[in-house]
mmCIF file of C-alpha atoms in Angstrom:
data_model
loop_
_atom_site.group_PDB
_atom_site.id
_atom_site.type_symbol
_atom_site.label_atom_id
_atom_site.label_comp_id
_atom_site.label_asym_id
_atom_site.label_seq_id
_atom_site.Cartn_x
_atom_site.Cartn_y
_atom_site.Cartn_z
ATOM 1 C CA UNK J 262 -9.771 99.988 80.526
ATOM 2 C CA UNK J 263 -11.125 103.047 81.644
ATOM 3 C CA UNK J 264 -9.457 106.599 79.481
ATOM 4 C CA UNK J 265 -7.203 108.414 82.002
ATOM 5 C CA UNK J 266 -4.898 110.979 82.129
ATOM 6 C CA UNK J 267 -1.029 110.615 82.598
ATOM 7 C CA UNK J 268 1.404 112.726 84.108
ATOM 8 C CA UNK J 269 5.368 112.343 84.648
ATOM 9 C CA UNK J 270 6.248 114.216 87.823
ATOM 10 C CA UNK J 271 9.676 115.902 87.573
ATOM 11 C CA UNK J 272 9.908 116.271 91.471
ATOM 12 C CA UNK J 273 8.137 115.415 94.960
ATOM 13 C CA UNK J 274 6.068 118.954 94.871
ATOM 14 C CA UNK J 275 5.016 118.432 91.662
ATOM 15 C CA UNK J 276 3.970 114.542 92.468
ATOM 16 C CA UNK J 277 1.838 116.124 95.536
ATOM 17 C CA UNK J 278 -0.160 119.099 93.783
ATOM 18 C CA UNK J 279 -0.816 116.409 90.578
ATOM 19 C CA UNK J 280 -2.727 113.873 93.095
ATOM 20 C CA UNK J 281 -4.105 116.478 95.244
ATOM 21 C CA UNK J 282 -7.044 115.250 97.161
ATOM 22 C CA UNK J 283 -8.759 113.888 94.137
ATOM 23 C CA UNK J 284 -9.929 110.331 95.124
ATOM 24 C CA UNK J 285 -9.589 109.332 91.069
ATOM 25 C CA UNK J 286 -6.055 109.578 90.520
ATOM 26 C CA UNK J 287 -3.478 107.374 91.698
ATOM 27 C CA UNK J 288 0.068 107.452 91.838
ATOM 28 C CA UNK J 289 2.044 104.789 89.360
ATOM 29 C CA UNK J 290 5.562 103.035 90.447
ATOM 30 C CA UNK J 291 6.361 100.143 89.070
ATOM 31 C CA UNK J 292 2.522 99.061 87.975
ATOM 32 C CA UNK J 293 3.142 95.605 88.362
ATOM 33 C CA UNK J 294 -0.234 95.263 90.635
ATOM 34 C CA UNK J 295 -2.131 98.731 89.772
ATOM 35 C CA UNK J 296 -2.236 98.139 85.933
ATOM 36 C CA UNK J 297 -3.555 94.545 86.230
ATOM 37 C CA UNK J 298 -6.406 96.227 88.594
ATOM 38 C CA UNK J 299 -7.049 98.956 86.012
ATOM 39 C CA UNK J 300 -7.295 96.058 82.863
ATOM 40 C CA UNK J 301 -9.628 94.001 85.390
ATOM 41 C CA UNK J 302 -12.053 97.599 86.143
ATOM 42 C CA UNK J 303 -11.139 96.799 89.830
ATOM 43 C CA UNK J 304 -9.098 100.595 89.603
ATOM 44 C CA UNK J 305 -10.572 103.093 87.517
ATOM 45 C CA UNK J 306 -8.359 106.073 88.337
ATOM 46 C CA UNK J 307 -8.710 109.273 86.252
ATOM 47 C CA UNK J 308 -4.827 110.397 86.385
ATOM 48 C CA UNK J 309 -1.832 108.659 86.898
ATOM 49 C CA UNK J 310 0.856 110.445 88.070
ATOM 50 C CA UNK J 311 4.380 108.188 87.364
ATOM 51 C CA UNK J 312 7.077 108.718 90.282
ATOM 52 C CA UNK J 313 9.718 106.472 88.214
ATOM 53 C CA UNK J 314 11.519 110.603 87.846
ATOM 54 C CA UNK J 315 11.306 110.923 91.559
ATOM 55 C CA UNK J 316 14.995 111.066 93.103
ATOM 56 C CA UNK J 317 13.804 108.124 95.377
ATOM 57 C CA UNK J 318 15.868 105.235 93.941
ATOM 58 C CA UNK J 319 18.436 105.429 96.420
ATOM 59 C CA UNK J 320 19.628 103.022 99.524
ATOM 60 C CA UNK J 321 21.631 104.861 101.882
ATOM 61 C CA UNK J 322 23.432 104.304 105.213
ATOM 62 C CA UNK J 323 23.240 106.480 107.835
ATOM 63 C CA UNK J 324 26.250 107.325 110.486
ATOM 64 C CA UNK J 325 24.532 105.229 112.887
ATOM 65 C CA UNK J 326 23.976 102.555 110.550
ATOM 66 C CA UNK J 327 20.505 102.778 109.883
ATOM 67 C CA UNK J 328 19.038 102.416 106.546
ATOM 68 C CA UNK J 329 17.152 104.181 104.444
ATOM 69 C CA UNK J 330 15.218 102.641 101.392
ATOM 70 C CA UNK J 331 13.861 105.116 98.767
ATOM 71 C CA UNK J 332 10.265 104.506 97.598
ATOM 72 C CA UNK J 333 11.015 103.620 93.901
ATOM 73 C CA UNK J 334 13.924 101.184 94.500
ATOM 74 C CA UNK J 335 13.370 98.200 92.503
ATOM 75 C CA UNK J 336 12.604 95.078 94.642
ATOM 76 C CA UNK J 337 15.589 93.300 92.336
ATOM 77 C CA UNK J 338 18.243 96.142 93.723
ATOM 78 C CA UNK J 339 16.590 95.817 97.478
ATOM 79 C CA UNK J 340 17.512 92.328 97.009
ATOM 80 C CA UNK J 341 20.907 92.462 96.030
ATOM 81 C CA UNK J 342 22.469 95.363 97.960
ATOM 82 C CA UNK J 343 25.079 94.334 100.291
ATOM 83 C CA UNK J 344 23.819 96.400 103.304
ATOM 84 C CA UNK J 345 20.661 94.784 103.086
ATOM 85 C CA UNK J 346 22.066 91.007 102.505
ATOM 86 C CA UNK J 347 24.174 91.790 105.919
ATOM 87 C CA UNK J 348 22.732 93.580 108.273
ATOM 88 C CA UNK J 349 18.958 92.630 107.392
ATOM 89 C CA UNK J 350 19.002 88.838 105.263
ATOM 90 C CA UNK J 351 15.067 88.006 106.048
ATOM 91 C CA UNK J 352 13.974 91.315 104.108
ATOM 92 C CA UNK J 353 16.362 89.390 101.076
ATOM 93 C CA UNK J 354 14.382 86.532 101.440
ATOM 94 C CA UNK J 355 11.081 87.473 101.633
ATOM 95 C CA UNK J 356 12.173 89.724 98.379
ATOM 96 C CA UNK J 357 12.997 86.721 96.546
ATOM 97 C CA UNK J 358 10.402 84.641 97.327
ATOM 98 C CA UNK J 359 8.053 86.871 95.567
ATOM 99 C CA UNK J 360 6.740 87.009 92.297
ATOM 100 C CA UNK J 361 9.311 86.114 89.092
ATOM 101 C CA UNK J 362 12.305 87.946 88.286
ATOM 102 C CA UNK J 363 11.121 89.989 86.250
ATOM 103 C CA UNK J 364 8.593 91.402 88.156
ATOM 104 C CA UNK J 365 10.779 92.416 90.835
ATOM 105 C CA UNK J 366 13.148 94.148 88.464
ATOM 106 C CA UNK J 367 9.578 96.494 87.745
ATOM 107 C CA UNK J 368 8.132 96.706 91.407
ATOM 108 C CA UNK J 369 9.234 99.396 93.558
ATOM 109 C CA UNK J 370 9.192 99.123 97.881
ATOM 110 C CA UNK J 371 6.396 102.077 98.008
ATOM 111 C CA UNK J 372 4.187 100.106 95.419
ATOM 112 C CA UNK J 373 4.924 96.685 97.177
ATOM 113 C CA UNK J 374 3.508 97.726 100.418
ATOM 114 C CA UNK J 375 0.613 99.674 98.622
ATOM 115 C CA UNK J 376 -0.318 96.556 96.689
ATOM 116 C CA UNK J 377 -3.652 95.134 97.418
ATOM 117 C CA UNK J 378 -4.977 91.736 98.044
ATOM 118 C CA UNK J 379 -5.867 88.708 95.687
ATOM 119 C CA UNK J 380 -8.719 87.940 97.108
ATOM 120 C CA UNK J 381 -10.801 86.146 94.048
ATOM 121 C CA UNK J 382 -14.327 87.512 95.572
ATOM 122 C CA UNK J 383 -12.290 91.362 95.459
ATOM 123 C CA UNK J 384 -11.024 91.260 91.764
ATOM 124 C CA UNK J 385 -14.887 89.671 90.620
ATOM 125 C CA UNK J 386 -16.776 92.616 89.675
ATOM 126 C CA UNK J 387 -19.849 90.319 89.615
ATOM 127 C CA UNK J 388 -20.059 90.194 93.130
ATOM 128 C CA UNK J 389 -20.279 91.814 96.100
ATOM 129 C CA UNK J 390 -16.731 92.517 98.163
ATOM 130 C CA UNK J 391 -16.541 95.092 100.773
ATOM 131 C CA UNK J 392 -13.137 96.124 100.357
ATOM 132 C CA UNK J 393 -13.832 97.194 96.869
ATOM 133 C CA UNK J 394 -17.655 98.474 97.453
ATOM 134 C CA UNK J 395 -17.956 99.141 101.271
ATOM 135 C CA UNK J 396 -21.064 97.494 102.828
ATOM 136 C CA UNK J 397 -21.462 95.101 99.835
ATOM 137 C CA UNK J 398 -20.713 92.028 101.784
ATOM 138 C CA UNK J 399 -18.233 89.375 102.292
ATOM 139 C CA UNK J 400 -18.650 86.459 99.976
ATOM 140 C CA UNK J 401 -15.864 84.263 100.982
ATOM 141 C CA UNK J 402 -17.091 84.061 104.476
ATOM 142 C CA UNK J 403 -19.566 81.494 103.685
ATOM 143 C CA UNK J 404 -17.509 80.872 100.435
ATOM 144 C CA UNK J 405 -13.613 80.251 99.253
ATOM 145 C CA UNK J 406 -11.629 80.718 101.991
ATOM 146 C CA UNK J 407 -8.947 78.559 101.900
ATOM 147 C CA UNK J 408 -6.389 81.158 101.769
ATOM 148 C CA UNK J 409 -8.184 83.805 103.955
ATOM 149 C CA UNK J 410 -7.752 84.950 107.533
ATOM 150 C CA UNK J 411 -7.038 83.243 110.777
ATOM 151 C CA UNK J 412 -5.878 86.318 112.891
ATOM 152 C CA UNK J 413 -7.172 89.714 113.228
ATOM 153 C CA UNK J 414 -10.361 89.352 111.147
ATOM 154 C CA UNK J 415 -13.752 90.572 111.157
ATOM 155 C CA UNK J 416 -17.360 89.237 109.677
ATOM 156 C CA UNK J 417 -16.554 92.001 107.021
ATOM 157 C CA UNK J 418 -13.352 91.307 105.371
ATOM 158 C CA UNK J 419 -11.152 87.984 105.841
ATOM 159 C CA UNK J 420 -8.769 88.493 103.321
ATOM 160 C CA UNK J 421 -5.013 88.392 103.695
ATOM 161 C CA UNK J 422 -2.267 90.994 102.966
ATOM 162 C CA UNK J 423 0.381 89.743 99.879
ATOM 163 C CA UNK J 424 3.095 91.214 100.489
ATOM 164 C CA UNK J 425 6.463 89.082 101.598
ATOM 165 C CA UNK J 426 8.714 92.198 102.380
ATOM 166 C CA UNK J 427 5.873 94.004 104.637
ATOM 167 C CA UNK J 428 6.271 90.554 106.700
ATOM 168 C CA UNK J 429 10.044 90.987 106.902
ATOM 169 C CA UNK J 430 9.628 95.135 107.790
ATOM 170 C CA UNK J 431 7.063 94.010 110.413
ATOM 171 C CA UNK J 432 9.019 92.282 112.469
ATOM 172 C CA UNK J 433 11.602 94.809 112.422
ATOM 173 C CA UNK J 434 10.588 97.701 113.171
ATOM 174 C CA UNK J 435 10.788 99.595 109.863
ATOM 175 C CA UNK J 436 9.548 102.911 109.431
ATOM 176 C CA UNK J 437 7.578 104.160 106.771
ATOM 177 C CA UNK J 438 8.520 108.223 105.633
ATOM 178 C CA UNK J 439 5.929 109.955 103.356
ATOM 179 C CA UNK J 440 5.161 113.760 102.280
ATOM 180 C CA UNK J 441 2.061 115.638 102.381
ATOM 181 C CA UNK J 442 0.914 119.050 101.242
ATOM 182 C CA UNK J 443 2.155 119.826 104.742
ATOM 183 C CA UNK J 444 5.065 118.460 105.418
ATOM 184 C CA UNK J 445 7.120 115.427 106.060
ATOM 185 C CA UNK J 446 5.608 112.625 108.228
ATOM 186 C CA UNK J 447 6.744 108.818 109.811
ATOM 187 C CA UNK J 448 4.825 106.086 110.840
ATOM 188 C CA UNK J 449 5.925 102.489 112.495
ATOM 189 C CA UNK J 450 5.398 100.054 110.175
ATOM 190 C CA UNK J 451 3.267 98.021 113.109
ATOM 191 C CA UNK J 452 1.030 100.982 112.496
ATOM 192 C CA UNK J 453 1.039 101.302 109.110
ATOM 193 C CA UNK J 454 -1.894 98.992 108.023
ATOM 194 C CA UNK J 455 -4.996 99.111 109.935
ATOM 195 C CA UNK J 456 -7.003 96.716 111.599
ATOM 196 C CA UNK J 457 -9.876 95.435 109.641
ATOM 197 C CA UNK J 458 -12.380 95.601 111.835
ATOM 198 C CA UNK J 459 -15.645 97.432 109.730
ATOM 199 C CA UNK J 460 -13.754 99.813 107.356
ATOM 200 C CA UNK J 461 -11.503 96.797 104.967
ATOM 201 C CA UNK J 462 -11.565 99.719 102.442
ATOM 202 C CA UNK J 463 -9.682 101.832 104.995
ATOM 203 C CA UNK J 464 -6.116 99.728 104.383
ATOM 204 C CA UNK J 465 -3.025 101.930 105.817
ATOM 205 C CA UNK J 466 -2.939 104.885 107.963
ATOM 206 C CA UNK J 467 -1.497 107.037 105.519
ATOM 207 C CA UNK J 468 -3.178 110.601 105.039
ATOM 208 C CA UNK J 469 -5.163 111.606 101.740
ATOM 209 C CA UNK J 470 -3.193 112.121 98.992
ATOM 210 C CA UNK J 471 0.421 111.540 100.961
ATOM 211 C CA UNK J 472 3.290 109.873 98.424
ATOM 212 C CA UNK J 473 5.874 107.759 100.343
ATOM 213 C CA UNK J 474 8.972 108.714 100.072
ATOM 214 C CA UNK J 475 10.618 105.689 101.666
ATOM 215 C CA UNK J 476 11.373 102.931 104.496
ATOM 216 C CA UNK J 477 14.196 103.146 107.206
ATOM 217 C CA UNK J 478 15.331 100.097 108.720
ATOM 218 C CA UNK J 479 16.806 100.533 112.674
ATOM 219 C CA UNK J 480 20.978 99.652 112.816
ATOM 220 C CA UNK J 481 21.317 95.903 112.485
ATOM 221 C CA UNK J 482 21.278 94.339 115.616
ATOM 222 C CA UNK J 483 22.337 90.587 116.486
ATOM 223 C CA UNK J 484 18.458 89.763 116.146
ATOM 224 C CA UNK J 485 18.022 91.671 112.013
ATOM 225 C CA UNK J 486 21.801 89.725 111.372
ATOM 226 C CA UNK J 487 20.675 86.029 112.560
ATOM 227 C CA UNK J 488 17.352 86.164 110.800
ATOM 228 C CA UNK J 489 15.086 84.565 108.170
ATOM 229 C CA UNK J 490 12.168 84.354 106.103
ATOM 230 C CA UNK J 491 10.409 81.294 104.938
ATOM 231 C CA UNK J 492 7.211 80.846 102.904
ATOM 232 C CA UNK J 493 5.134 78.127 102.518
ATOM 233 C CA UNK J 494 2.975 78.341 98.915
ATOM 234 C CA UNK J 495 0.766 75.481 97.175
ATOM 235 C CA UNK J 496 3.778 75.736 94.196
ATOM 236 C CA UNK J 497 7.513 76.345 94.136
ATOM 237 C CA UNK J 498 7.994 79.322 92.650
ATOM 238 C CA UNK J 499 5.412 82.219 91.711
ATOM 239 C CA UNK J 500 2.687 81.748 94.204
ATOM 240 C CA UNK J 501 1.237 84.106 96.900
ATOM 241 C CA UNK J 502 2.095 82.299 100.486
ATOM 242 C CA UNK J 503 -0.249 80.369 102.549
ATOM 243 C CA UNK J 504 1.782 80.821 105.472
ATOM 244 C CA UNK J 505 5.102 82.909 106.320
ATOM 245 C CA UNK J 506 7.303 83.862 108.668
ATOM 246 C CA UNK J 507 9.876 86.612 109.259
ATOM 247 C CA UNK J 508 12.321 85.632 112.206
ATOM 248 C CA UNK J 509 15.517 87.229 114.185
ATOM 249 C CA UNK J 510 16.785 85.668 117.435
ATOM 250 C CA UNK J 511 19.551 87.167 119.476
ATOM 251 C CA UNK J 512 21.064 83.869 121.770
ATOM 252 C CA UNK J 513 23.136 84.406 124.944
ATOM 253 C CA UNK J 514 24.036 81.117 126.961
ATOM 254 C CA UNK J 515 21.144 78.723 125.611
ATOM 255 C CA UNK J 516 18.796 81.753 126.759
ATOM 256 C CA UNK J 517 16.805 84.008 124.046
ATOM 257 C CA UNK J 518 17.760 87.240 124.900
ATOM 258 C CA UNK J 519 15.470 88.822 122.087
ATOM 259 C CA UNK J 520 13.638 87.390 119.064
ATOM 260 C CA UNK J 521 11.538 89.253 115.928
ATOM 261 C CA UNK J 522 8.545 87.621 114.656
ATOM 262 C CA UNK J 523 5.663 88.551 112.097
ATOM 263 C CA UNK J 524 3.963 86.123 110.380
ATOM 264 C CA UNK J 525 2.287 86.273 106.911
ATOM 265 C CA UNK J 526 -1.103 85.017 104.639
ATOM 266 C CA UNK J 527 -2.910 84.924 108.110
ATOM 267 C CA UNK J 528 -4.487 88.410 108.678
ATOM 268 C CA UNK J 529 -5.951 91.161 106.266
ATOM 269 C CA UNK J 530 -2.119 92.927 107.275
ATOM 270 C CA UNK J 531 1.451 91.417 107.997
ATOM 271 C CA UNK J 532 0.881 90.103 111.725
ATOM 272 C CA UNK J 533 3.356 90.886 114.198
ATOM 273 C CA UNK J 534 3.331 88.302 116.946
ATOM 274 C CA UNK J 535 4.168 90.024 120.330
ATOM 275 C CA UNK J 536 2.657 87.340 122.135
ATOM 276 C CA UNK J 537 5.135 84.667 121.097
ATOM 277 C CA UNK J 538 7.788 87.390 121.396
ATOM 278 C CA UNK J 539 6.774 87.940 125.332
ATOM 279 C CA UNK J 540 6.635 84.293 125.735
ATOM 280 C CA UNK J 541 9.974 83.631 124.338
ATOM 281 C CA UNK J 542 12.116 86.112 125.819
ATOM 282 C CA UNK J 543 14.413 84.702 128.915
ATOM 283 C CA UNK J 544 13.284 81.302 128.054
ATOM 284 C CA UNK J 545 15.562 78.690 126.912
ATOM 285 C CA UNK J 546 16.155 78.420 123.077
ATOM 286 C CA UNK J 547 14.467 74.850 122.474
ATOM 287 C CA UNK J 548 11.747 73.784 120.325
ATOM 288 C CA UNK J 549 9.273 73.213 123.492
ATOM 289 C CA UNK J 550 9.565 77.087 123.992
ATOM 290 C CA UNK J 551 9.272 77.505 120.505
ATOM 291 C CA UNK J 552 6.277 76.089 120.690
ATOM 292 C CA UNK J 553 4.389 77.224 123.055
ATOM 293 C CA UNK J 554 5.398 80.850 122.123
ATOM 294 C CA UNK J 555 3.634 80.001 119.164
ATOM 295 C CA UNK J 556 0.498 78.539 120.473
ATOM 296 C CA UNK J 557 0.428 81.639 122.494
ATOM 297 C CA UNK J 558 0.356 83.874 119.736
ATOM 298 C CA UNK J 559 -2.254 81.285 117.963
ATOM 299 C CA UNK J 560 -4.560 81.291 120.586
ATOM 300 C CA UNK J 561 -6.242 83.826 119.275
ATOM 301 C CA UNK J 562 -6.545 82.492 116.110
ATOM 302 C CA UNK J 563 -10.438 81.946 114.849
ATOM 303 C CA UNK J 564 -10.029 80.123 111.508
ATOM 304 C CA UNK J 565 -13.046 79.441 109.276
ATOM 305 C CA UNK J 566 -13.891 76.079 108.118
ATOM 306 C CA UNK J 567 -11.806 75.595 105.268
ATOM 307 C CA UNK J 568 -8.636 77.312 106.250
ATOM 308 C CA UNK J 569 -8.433 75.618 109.945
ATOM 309 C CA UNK J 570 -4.978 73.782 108.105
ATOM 310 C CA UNK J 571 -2.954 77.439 108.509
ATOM 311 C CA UNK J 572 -3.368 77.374 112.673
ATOM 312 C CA UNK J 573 -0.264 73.791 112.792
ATOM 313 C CA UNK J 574 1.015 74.864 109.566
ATOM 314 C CA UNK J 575 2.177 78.296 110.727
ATOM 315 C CA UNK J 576 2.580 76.821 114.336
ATOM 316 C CA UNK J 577 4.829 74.236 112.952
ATOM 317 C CA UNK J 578 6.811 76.527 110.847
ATOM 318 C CA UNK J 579 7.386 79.385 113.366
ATOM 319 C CA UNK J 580 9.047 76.201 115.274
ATOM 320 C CA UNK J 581 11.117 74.898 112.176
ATOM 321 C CA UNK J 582 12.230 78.555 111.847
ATOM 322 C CA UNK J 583 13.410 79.499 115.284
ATOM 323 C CA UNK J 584 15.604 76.158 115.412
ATOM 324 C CA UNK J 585 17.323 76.556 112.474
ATOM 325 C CA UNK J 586 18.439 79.943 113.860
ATOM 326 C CA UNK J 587 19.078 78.309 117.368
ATOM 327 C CA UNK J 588 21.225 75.968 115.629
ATOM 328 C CA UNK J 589 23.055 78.860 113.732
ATOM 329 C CA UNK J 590 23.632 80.446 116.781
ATOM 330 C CA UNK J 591 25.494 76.906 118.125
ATOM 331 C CA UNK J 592 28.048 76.573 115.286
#
């Protein structure tokens, strides 16, 4: 591992002037992806400036019911707080169906949706990868694939995001908060991560150098209370997903009055599908609309040769989801 300097900030000011604009230091939550990246060469930051003193470990409600997630929560206390477990159960889920206990007692929210893909061809330093060295290639084009891309993806990059909780923010319309040398700013998490297109280094839409500060959930809402995450993974516990999806559906009279989706492990960022949300909305709540709202959303979908298998698995599984919350909404 590369020599680096280490600094504690004491408060948010402090945080900012330590990273400055230098492209060599890196801010440190929880470490539970950037430390494995620094042991592997992957990172090689020069300073590490720890936010785990930042007042940021809070979750509080607002009058209107909104709530607000501080950056260095632990993904354990995310998990278990009672605001979150009533107003918003799929961001519980897709907490706990990631990574082991006792990483999500380390991981904080900001470092979750910071974390970076597995992609094998992006952690070998033998080999070309152009997220890590821009204009390098794409190996697992014409490689691996079989977890890669089927949405969204571009002849330079087809991995996936891995985060489960972006999925779950995704589809419901969380805002990320951050601070910069010149002030505070907010960004829709639909507009958070870029699209790959020629830049896969390029991954959120943050500004240089800005620390976030947190991640505001609207006032639940029938659609955030009835709602659900599921993850499907090639083991049962411990394993990055091959297919996910984060679901709310609001049910008046047999007819969908609104519905959340954003589906996971299928683009190089957590995918929200508008398309099967237009097609869904006003329509009856059966499993023929649920399918076709998903083949809508799918039709776009331009797998690669060895990961054609996600296009009926996540087809099938947006289906499986939206009736068991159909049938939640009947009892």
């Amino acid at each position: 591992m590369k020599e680096f300097a280490y600094d504690r900030a004491p408060d948010i000011p402090t945080a900012l002037a330590l990273l400055g604009d230098d492209p060599d230091a890196r801010y440190l939550g929880g470490g539970t992806n950037l430390v494995d990246l620094m042991k592997t060469g992957v990172e090689r930051p020069a300073r590490l400036v720890d936010l785990a003193a930042l007042p940021l470990d809070r979750i509080d409600r607002a009058a209107d019911g909104s709530v607000h997630i501080g950056a260095t929560v632990t993904n354990s206390d995310l998990a278990v707080h009672p605001d979150i477990r009533r107003g918003h159960p799929a961001l519980t889920r897709a907490v706990l169906a990631g990574a082991s206990g006792q990483l999500r007692n380390m991981a904080t929210v900001g470092g979750n949706l910071l974390q970076r893909t597995r992609c094998p061809y992006f952690t070998d330093l033998t080999g070309p990868c152009n997220k890590r060295e821009p204009g390098s290639g794409c190996p697992a084009v014409a490689g691996e694939h079989r977890h890669h891309a089927v949405l969204g993806a571009s002849g330079h990059c087809v991995a996936v995001h891995p985060s489960d909780l972006a999925v779950a923010l995704t589809a419901f319309d969380a805002q990320v908060t951050y601070e910069t040398t010149d002030g505070t700013g907010t960004l829709p998490f639909t507009d958070f991560y870029l699209p790959v297109g020629d830049t896969p280094h390029r991954e959120t839409a943050l500004p240089s150098g800005a620390l976030i500060t947190g991640v505001t959930l609207p006032p639940p809402a029938p659609v955030t209370v009835r709602s659900i995450y599921r993850k499907v993974r090639e083991r049962a516990s411990y394993a990055f997903a091959i297919g996910s999806v984060a679901a709310g559906l609001d049910i008046e009279d047999g007819i969908v009055r609104e519905v959340r989706l954003a589906l996971g492990a299928v683009a190089s960022r957590p995918w929200r599908a508008y398309a099967a949300e237009r097609a869904l909305t006003g329509r009856p709540a059966t499993a023929t609309a649920f399918a076709e709202a998903a083949d809508a959303e799918l039709a776009a979908a331009a797998p690669l040769p060895g990961n054609a298998y996600k296009v009926p698995l996540v087809r099938n599984l947006v289906v499986a989801v939206l009736t068991e919350l159909a049938q939640e909404a009947d009892r």
